[in-house]
Short mmCIF file of C-alpha atoms in Angstrom, two decimals:
data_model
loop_
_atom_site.label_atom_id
_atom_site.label_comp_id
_atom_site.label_asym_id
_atom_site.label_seq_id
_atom_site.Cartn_x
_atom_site.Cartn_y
_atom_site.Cartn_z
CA UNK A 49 17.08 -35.31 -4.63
CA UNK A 50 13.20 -35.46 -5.32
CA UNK A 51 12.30 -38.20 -4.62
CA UNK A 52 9.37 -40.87 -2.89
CA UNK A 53 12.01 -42.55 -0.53
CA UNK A 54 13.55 -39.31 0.62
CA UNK A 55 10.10 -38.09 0.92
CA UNK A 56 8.82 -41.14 2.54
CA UNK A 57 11.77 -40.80 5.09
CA UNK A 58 11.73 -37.47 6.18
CA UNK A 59 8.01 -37.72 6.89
CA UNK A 60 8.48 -41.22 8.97
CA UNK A 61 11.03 -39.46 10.61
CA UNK A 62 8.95 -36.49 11.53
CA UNK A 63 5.97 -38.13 12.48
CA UNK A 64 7.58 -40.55 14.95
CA UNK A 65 9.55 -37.77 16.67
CA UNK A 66 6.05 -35.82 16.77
CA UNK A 67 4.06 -39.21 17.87
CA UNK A 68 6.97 -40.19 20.64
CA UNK A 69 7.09 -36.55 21.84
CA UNK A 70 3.06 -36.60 22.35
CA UNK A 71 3.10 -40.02 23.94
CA UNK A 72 5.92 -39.06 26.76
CA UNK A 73 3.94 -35.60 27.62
CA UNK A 74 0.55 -37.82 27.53
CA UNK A 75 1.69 -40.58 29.53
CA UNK A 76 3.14 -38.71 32.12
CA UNK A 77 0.28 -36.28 32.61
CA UNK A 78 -2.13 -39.50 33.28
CA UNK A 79 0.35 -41.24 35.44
CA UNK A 80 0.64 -38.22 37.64
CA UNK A 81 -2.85 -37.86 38.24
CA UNK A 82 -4.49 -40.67 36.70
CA UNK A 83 -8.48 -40.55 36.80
CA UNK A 84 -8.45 -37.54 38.05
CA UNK A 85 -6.31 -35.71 34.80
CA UNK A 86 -8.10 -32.92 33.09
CA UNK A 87 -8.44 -32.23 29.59
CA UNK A 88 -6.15 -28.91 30.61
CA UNK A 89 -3.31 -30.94 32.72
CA UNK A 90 -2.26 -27.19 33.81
CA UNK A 91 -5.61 -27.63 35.73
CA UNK A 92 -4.46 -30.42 37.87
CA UNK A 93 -1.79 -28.14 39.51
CA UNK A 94 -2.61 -25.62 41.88
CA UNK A 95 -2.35 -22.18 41.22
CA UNK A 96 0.34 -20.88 43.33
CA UNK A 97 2.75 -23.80 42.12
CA UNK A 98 5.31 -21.81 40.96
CA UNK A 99 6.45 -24.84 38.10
CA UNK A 100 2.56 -24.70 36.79
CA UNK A 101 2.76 -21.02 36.51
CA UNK A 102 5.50 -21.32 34.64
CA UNK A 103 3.93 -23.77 32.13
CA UNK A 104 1.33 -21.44 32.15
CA UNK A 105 3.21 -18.93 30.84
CA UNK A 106 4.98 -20.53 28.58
CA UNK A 107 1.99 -21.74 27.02
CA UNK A 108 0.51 -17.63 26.96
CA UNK A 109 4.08 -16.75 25.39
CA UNK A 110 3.43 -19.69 22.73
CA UNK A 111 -0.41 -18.58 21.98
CA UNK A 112 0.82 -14.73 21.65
CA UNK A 113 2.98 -16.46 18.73
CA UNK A 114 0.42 -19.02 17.29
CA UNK A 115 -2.65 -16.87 16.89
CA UNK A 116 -1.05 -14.39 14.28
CA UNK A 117 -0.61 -17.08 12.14
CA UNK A 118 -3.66 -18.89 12.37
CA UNK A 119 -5.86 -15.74 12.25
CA UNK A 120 -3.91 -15.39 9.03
CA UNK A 121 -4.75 -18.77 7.36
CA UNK A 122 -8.09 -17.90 8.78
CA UNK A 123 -8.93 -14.86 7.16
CA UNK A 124 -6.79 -15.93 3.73
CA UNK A 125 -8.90 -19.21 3.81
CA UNK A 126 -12.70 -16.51 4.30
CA UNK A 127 -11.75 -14.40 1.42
CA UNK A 128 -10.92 -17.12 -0.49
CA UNK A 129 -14.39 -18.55 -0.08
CA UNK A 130 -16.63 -15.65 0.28
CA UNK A 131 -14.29 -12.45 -1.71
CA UNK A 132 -13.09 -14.70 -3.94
CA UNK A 133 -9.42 -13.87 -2.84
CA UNK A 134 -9.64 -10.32 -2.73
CA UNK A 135 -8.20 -8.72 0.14
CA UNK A 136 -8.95 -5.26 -0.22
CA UNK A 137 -12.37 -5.29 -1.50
CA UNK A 138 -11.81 -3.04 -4.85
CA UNK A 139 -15.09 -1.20 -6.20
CA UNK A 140 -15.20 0.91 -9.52
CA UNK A 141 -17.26 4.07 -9.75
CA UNK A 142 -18.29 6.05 -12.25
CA UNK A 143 -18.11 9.87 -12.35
CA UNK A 144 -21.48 10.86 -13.77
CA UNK A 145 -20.49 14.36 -15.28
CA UNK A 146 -17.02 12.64 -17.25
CA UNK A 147 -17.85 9.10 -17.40
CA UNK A 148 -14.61 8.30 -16.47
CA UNK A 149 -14.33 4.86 -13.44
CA UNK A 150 -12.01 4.89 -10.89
CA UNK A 151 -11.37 1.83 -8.79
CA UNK A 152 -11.14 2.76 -5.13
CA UNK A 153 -11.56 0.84 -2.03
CA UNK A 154 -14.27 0.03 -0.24
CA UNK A 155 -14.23 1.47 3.40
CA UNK A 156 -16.81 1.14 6.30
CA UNK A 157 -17.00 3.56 8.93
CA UNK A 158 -14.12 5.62 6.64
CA UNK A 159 -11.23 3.68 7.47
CA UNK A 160 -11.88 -0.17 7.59
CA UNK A 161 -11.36 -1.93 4.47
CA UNK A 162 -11.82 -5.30 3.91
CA UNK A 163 -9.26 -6.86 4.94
CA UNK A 164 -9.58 -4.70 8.76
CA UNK A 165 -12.91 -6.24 8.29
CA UNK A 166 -12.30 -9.54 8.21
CA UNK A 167 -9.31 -9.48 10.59
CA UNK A 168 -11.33 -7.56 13.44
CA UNK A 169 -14.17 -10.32 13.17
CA UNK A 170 -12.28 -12.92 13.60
CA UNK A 171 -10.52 -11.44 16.47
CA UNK A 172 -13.42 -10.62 17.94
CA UNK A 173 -15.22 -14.27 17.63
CA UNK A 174 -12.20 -15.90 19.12
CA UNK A 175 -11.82 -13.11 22.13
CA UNK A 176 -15.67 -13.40 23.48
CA UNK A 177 -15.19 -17.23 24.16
CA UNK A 178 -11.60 -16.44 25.75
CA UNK A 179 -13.38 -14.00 27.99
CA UNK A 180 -16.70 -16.08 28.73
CA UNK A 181 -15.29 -19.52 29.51
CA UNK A 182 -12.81 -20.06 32.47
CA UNK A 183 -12.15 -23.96 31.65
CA UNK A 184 -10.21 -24.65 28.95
CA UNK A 185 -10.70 -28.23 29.04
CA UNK A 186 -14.02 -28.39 26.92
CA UNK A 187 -12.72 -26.33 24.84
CA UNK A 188 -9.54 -28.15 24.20
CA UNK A 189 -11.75 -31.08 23.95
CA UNK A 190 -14.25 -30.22 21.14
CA UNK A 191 -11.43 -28.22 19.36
CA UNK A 192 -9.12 -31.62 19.21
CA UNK A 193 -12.03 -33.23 17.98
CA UNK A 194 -13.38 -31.51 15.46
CA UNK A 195 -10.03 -29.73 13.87
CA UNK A 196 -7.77 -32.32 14.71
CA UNK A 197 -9.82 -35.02 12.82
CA UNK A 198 -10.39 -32.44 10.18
CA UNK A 199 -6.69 -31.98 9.53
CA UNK A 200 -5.80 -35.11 10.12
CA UNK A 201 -7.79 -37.33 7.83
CA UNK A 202 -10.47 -35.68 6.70
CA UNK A 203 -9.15 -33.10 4.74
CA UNK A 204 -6.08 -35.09 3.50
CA UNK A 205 -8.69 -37.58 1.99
CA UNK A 206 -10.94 -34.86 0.34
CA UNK A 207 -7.64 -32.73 -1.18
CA UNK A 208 -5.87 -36.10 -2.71
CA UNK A 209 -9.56 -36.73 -4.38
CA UNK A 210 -9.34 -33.52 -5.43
CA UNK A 211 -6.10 -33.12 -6.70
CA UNK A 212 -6.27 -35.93 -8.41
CA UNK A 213 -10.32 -36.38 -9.42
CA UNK A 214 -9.44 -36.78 -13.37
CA UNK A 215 -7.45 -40.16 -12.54
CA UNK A 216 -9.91 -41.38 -9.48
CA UNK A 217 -12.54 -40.85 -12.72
CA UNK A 218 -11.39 -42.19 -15.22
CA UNK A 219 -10.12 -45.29 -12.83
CA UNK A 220 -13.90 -45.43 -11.95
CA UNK A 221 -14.95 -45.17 -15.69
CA UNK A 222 -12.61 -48.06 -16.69
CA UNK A 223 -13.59 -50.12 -13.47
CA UNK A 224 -17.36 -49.89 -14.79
CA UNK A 225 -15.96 -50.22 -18.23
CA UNK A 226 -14.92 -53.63 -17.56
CA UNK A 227 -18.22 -54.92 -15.79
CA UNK A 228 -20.43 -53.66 -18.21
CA UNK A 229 -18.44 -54.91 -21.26
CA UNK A 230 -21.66 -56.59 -22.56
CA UNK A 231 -23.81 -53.46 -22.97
CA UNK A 232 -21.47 -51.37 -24.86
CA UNK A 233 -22.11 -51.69 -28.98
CA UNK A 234 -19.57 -53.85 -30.75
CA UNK A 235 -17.01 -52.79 -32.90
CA UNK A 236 -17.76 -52.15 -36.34
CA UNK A 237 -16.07 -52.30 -39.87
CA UNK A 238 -16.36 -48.62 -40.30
CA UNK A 239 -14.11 -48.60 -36.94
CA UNK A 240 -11.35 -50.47 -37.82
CA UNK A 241 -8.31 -48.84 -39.32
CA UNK A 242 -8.63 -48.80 -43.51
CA UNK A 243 -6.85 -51.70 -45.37
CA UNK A 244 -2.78 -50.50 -46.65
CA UNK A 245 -2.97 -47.41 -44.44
CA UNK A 246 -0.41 -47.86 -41.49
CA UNK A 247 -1.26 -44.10 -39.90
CA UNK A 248 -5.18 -44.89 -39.19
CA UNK A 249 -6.55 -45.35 -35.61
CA UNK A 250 -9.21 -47.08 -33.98
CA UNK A 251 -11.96 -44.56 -33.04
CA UNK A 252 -12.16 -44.27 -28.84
CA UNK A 253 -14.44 -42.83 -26.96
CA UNK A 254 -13.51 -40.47 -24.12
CA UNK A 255 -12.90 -41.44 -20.89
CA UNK A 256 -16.32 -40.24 -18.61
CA UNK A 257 -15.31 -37.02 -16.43
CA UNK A 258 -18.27 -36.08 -14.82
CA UNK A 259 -20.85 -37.88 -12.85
CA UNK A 260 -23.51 -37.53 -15.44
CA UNK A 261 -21.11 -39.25 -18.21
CA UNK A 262 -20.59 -42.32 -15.79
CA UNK A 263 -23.73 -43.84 -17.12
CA UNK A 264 -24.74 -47.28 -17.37
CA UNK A 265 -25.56 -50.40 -14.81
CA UNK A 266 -23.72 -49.66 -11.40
CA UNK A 267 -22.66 -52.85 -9.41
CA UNK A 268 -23.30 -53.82 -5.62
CA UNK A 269 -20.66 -52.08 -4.63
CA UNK A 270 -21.64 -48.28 -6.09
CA UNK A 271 -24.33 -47.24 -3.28
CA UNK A 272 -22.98 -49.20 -0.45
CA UNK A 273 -19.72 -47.31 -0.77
CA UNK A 274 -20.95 -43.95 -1.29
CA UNK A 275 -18.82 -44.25 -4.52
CA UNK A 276 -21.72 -40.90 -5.91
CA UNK A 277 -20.07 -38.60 -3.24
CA UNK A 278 -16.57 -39.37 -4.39
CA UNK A 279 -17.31 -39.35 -7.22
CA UNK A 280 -18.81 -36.07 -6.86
CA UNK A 281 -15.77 -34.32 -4.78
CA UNK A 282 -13.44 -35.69 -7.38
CA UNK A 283 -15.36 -33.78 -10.28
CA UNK A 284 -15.50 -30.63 -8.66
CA UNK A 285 -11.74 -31.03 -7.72
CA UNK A 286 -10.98 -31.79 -10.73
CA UNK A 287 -12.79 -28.81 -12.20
CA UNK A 288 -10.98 -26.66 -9.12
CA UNK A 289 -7.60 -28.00 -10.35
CA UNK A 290 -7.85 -27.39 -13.79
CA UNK A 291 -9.29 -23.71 -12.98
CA UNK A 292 -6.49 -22.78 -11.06
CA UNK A 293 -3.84 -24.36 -13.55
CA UNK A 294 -5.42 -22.17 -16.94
CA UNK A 295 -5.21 -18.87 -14.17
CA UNK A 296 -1.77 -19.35 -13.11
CA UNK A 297 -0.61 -20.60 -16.77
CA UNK A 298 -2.54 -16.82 -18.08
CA UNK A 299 -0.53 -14.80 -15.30
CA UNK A 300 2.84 -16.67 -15.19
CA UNK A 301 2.97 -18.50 -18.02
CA UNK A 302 3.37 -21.81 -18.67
CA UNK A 303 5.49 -23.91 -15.95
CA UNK A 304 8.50 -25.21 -16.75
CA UNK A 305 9.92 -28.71 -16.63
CA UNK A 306 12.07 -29.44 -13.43
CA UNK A 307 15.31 -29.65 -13.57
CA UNK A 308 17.22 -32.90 -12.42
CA UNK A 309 20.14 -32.74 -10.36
CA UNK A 310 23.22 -35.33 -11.33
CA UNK A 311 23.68 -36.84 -7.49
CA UNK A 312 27.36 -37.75 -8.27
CA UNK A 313 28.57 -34.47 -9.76
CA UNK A 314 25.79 -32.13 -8.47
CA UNK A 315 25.29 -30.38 -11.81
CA UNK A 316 21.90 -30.60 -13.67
CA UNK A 317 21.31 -33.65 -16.01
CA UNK A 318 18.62 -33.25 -19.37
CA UNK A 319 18.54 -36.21 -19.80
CA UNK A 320 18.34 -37.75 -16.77
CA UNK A 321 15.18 -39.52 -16.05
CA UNK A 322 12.50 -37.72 -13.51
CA UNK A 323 10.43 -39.16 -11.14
CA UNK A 324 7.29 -38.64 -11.34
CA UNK A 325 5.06 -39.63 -8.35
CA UNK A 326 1.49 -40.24 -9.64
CA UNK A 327 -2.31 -41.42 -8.09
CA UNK A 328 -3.01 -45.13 -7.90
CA UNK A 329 -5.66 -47.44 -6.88
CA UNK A 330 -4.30 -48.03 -3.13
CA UNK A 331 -3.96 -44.48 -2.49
CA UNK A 332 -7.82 -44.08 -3.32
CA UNK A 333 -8.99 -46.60 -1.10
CA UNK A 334 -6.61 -45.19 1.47
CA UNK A 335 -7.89 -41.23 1.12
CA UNK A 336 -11.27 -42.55 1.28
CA UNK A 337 -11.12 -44.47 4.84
CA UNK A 338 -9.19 -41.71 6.07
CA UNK A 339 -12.57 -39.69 5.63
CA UNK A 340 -14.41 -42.70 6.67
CA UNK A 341 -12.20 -42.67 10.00
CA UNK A 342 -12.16 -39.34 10.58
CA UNK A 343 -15.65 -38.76 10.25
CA UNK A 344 -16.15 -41.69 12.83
CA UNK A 345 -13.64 -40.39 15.28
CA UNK A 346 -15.11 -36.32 15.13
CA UNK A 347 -18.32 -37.57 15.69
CA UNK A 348 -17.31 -39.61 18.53
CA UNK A 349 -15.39 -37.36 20.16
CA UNK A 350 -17.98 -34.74 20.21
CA UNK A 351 -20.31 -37.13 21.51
CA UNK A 352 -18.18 -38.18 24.15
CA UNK A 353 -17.16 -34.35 25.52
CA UNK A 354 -20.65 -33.57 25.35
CA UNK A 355 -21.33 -36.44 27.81
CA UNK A 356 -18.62 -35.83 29.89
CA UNK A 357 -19.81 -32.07 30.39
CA UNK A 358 -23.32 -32.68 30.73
CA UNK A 359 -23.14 -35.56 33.02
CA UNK A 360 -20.38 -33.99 35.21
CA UNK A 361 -18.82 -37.42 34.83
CA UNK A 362 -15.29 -36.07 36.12
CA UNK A 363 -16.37 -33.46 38.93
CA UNK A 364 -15.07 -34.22 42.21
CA UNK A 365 -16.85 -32.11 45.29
CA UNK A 366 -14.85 -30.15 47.48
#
């Protein structure tokens, strides 16, 4: 059952568990301690409380989980950027005397390839901040900030333009379209279709894709709105999109059509109609204050913590 309601439901559902489950842990660390709560609540307890050593624990147990994965996505995500996705880092050589290349792997030190590579770095830029500082707090602090307005809103915003850059353009070319109706060069005889023949039609010109085909007058609106940077991400997500599509298409073949499921009977229906959830107008405006917010909220969060630790605005003497 694909479709925007159940979708729409499970993720209310999800996110309100998620945002209740925050609040009551959130709530109840301030109340307990009030002005005085750290960024690390586990801070606020002392250390032979046998109840905070447990949390403490607990949260060691959960980290020993967590950082696997994320030093995965991690090192997927810096190959991706920098290796262009490949892991092992593949070199051909040439045997002078036969001519004939081999493709081997590249190796420092003899046995670290690539992917050791990568994977030790990491490890070792996350362990020398574990073992320099002894307060977690900042750290939580700045991290929350920056990551958790990157995943939460910025980079939502920047992946739907993206994904969905040839619509935001040609929405963009069609709202400039309209306002600048009285430049463009009237229609002409030679355009229309020919007299008696019912197959001809009117010449069009392509939609603009690209920021250099959006020509023309802009209107008030174009600079104060950054509308040239959105433009610009949604071209080279577009561009991303369509790169990725022709690759998988070469090595998998085309994709099929999705099936759709009779709800009554459960068997699969041809002809049944499929939803098809596409981009619109609100969703634009809506991916683009997201970046507008988060952008707002990172920078004011790092601001803040950076206040807060340089002006020793929480330490209490003892």
């Amino acid at each position: 059952n694909l479709t925007s309601s159940r979708w729409a439901r499970v993720t209310c559902i999800s996110l309100s568990t998620s945002a209740i489950l925050c609040l009551i842990l959130g709530i109840s660390g301030y109340l307990g301690f009030l002005d005085e709560t750290q960024g690390d609540v586990l801070n606020n307890f002392a250390v032979d409380t046998i109840e905070a050593n447990a949390a403490r624990g607990l949260l060691a147990l959960t980290m020993f989980f967590t950082y696997p994965m994320e030093a995965f996505v991690a090192r997927h995500v810096l190959l991706q950027l920098f290796f262009n996705g490949d892991m092992q880092g593949f070199v051909t050589v040439t045997d002078p005397t036969t001519g004939e290349t081999t493709t081997i792997k590249s190796k420092r030190c003899g046995c670290l390839n690539r992917r050791h590579q990568v994977t030790l770095g990491i490890y070792i830029i996350t362990l020398l901040p574990a073992l320099i500082v002894d307060d977690l707090g900042p750290v939580l602090s700045i991290t929350g900030a920056i990551g958790g307005c990157c995943l939460a809103y910025i980079g939502p915003g920047l992946a739907y333009l993206g994904v969905h850059g040839e619509s935001f353009l040609e929405w963009v070319a069609g709202a400039l379209e309209s306002r600048n109706k009285s430049s463009t060069s009237p229609t002409t005889a030679s355009d229309l279709p020919v007299e008696g023949d019912a197959t001809a039609n009117m010449q069009t010109s392509p939609r603009p894709t690209t920021p250099s085909d959006i020509s023309g007058p802009k209107p008030w609106w174009w600079w104060p709105t950054l509308m040239p940077l959105w433009v610009s991400i949604a071209t080279h997500g577009s561009q991303g999109m369509n790169d990725r599509l022709l690759a998988f298409d070469s090595q998998h073949g085309p994709a099929s059509p999705m099936p759709t499921v009779n709800h009554q009977s459960g068997e699969e229906a041809d002809d049944a109609p499929h939803e098809v959830i596409g981009p619109c107008k609100r969703d634009y405006f809506f991916s683009i204050f997201f970046i507008f917010f988060g952008i707002i909220a990172m920078v004011a969060g790092v601001l803040s913590n950076v206040y807060v630790q340089v002006n020793n605005v929480f330490y209490t003497p003892t």
